[in-house]
Coordinates of C-alpha atoms in Angstrom, one line a residue:
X1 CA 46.3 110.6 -21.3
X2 CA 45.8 112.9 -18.4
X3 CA 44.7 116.3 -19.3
X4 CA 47.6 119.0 -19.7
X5 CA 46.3 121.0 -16.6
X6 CA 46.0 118.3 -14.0
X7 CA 47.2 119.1 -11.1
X8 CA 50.8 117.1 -11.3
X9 CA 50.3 115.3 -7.7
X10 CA 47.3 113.8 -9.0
X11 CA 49.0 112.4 -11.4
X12 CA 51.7 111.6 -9.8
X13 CA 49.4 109.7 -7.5
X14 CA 47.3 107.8 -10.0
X15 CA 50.4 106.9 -12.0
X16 CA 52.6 105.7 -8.6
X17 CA 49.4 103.2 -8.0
X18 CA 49.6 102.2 -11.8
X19 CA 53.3 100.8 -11.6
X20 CA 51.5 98.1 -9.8
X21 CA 49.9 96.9 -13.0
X22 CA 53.2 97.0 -14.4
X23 CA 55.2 95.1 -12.1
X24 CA 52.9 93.0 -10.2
X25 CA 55.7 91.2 -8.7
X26 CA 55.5 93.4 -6.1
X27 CA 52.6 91.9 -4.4
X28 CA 54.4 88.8 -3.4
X29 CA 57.6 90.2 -3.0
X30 CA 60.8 88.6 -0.2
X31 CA 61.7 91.5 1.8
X32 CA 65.0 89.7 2.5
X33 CA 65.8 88.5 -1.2
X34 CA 64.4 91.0 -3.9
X35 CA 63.9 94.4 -2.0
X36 CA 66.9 96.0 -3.4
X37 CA 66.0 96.4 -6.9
X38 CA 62.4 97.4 -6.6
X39 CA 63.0 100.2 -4.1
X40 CA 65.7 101.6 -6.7
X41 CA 63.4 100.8 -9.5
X42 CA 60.5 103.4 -7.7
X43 CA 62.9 105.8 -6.8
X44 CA 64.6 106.4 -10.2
X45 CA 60.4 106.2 -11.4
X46 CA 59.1 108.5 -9.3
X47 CA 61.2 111.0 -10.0
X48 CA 60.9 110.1 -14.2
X49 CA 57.3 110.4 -13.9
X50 CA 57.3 113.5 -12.3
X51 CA 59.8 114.9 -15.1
X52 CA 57.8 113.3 -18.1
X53 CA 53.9 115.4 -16.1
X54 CA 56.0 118.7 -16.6
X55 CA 56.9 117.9 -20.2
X56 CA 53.2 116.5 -20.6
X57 CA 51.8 120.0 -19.0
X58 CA 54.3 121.9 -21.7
X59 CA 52.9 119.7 -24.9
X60 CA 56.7 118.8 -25.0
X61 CA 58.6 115.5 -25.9
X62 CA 59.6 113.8 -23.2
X63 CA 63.4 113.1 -22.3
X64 CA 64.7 109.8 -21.4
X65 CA 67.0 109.8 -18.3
X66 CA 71.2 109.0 -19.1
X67 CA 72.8 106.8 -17.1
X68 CA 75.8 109.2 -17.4
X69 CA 74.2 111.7 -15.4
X70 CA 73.4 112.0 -11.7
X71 CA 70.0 110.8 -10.1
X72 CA 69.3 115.1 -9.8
X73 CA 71.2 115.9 -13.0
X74 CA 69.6 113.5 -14.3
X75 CA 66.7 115.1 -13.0
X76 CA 66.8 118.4 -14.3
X77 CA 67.7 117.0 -17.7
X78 CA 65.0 115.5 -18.1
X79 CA 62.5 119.0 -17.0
X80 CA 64.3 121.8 -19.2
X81 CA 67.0 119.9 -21.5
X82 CA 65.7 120.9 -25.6
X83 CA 66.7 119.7 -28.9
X84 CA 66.8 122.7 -30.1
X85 CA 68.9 124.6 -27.2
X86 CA 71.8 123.9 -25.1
X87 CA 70.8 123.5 -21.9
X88 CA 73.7 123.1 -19.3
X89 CA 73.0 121.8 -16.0
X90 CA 73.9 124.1 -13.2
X91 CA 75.8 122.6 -10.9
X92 CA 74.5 125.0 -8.3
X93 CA 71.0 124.0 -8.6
X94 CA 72.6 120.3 -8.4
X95 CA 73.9 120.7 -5.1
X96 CA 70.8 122.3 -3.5
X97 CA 68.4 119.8 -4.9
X98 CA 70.3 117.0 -3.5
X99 CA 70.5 118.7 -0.1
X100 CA 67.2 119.6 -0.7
X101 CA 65.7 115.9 -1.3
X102 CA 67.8 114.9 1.8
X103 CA 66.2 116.9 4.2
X104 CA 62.8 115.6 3.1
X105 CA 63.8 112.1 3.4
X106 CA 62.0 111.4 6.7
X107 CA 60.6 113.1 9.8
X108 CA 59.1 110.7 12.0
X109 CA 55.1 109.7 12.2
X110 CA 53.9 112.6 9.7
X111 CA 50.4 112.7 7.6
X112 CA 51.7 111.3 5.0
X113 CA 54.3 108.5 6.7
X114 CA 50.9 107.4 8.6
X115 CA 49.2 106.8 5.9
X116 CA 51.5 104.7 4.0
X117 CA 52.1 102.4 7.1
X118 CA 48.2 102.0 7.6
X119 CA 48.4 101.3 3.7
X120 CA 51.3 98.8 4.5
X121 CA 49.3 97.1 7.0
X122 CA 46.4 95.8 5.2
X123 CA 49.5 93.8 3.0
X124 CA 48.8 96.8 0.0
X125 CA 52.3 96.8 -2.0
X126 CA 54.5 99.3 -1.8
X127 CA 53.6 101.2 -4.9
X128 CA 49.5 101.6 -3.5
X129 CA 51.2 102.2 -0.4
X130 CA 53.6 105.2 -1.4
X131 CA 50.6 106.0 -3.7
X132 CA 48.4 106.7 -0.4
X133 CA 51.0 108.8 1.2
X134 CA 51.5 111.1 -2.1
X135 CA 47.9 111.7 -1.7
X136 CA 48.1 112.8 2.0
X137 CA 51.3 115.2 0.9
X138 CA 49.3 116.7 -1.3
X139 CA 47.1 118.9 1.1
X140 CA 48.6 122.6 1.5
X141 CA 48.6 121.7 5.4
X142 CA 51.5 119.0 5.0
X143 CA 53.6 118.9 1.5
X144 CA 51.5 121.8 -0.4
X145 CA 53.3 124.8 2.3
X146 CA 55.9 125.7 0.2
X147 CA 53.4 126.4 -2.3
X148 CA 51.2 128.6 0.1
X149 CA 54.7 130.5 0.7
X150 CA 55.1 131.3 -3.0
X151 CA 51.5 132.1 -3.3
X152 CA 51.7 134.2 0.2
X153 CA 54.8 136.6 -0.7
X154 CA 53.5 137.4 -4.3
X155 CA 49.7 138.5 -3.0
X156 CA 52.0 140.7 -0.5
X157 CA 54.1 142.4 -3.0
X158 CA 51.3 142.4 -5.4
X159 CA 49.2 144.0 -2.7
X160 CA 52.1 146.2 -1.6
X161 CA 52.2 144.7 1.9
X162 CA 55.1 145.0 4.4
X163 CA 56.8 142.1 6.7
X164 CA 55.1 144.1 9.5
X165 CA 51.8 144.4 7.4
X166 CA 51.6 140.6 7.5
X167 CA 52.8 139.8 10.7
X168 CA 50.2 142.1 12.2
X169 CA 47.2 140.5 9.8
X170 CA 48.0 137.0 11.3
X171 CA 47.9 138.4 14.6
X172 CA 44.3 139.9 14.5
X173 CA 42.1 137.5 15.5
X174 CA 39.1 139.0 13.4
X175 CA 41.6 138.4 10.1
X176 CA 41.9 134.9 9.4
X177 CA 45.0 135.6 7.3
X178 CA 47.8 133.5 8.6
X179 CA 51.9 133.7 7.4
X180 CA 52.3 130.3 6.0
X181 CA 56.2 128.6 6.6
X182 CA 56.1 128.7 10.4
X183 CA 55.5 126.8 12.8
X184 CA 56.1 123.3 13.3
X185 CA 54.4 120.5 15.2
X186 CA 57.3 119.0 16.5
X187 CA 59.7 122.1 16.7
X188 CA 59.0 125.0 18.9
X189 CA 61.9 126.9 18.3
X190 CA 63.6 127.2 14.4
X191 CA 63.0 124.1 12.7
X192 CA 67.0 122.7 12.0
X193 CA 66.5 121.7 8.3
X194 CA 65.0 125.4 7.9
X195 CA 68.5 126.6 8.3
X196 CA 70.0 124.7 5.9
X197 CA 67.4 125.7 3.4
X198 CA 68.1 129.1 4.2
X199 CA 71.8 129.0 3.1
X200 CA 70.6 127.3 0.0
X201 CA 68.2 129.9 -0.9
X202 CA 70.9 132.5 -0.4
X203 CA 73.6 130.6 -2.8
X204 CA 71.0 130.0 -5.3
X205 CA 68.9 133.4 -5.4
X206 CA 72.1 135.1 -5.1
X207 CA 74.0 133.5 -7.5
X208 CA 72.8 135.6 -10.6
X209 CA 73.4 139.0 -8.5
X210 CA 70.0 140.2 -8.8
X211 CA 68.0 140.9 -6.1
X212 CA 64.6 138.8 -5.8
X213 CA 61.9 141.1 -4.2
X214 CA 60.3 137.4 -2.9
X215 CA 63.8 136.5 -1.3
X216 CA 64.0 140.2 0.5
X217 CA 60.3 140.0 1.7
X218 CA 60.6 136.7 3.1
X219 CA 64.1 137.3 4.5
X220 CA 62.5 140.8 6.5
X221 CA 59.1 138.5 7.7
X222 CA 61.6 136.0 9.2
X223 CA 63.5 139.3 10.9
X224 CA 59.6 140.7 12.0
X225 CA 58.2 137.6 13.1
X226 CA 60.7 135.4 15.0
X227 CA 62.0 139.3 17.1
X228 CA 57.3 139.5 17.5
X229 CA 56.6 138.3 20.9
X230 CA 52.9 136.8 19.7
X231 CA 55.2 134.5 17.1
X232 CA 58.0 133.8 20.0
X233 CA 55.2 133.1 22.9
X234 CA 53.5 130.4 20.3
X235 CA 56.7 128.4 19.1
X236 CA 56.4 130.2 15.4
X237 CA 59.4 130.2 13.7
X238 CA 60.3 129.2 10.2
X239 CA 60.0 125.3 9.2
X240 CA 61.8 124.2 5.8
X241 CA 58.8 125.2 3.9
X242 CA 59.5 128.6 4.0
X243 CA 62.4 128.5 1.9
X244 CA 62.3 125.4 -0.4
X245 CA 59.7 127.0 -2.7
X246 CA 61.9 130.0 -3.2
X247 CA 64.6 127.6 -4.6
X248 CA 62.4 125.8 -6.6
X249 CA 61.2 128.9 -8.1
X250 CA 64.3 129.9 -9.1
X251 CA 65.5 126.6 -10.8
X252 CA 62.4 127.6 -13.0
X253 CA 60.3 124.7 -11.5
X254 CA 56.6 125.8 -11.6
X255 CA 54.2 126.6 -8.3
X256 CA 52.1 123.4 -8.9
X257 CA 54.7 121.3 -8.9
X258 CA 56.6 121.8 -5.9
X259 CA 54.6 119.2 -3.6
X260 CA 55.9 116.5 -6.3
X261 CA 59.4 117.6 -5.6
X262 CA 58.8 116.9 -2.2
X263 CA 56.9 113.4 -2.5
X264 CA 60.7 112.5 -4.4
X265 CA 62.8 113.2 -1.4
X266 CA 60.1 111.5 1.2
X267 CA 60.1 108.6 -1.0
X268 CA 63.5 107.4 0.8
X269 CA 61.5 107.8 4.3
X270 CA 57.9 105.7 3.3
X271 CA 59.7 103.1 1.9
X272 CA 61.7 102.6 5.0
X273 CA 58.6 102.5 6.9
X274 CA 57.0 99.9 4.5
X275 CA 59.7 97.8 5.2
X276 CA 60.1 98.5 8.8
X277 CA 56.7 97.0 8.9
X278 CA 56.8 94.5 5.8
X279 CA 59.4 93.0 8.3
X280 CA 57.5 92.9 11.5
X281 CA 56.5 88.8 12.1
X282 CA 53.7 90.6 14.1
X283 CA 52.3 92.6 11.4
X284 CA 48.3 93.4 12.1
X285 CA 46.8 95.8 10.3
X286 CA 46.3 99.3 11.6
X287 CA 43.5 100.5 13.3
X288 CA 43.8 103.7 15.6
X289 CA 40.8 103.6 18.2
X290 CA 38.6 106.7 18.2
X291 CA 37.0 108.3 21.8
X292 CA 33.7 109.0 21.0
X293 CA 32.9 113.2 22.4
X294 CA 29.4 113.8 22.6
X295 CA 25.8 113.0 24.5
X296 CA 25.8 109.8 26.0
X297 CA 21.8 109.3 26.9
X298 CA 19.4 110.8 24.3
X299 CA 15.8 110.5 24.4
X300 CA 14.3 108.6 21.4
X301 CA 10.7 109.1 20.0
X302 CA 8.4 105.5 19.8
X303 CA 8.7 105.4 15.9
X304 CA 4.2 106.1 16.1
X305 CA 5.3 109.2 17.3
X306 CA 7.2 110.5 15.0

């Protein structure tokens, strides 16, 4: 087996590309006739494999998913339920999850929605091709920000750093500290599934009644940054990552595993665009053309010469 510190997206990864083995079906597969049941039979395994690396990375059992539960009750069943203590699902952390995956589900021509289609186009099956976009979400630049956001807030507290301590190290251009969670390369003004994340963090981080120093210190850099006329004058404003890893935290979902969480809500999104091209009678492989940017006559030694 994998060891119990892998990072979970490799794994994730490698065993997405497995299923393949496992189901080889797939590779001949009717888009019109049999779609159905293998796009529901990745989706309810993604999200299982995911569940059974955190029990792996705990040395615990794993827990079978119950077809009496919901596809993100069943979910969190499967992380934290014990034999040996009750654990009741909070319907709470049901709610944001699901709102949560939603959001994720697709956002045009991304990194990792790229890569799958390019995947697609050399007639890979679905499960190599979700497998190649799982591996693009993993970098901290695409699906590993809500990680960086976590990471950000706790060096800030830990190094007792204000909202204005931050905001002013990303602006010095000597520093190359930057405030991860903003910005957006499609939004220039506050990214509309940000929003919504930010009413789920609220409900959820509030819900116990205690006050979570992350929460306050992210909730006064949002007030600092998006009132700083550097962040306004650039199009900086809080994307979805900002808040997501807050939530995640809270459901007691660990910092590594965050990026997997949101590889199970894009899932809806790369399948739609392996099918969007698995459908397309003119199908040709990808190949984006490159401009070549550099020295176009260079002076060559005779080979005695050299």
């Amino acid at each position: 087996g994998y060891p119990f510190d892998a990072h979970p997206m490799s794994v994730l990864a490698a065993m997405s590309v497995s299923l393949s083995a496992f189901y080889p079906d797939m590779d001949d597969i009717d888009p019109e006739m049999q779609v159905d049941f293998a796009v529901t039979r990745l989706v309810s395994k993604i999200r299982t494999i995911t569940a059974f690396q955190y029990r792996h990375m705990r040395g615990e059992d794993f827990v079978n998913p119950s077809y009496k539960l919901s596809y993100c009750e069943n979910f969190l069943n499967m992380l934290f339920s014990s034999p040996v203590l009750d654990y009741k699902i909070n319907p709470l952390h049901v709610k944001a999850l699901n709102q949560l995956l939603i959001l994720h589900a697709d956002h045009e021509q991304n990194c990792s929605t790229t890569a799958v289609r390019l995947t697609a186009s050399s007639e890979a099956n679905l499960y190599a091709s979700v497998s190649a976009g799982i591996c693009a979400l993993w970098g901290y630049k695409h699906g590993g920000a809500n990680q960086a956001v976590i990471e950000m807030l706790e060096e800030a507290i830990a190094n007792g750093w204000s909202a204005s301590d931050m905001v002013e190290k990303a602006k010095d251009k000597s520093n190359p500290y930057l405030v991860m969670g903003f910005g957006h390369r499609v939004y220039k003004t506050f990214d509309p599934r940000a929003k919504v994340a930010k009413r789920l963090c609220k409900e959820v981080l509030g819900e116990s009644g205690d006050q979570d120093p992350l929460l306050t210190l992210a909730l006064e850099l949002e007030d600092v940054a998006t009132k700083d006329q550097y962040f306004i004058e650039r199009g900086l404003y809080p994307n979805i990552d900002f808040y997501t890893g807050l939530i995640f935290r809270r459901m007691g979902i660990p910092t590594n595993m965050f990026t997997t969480l949101f590889a199970i809500g894009r899932l809806p999104g790369w399948i739609a665009h392996w099918l969007e091209w698995k459908k397309d009678p003119y199908g040709k492989i990808g190949r984006p053309r490159q401009v070549y940017d550099g020295p176009f006559v260079r002076k060559v030694h005779d080979i005695k010469e050299r």
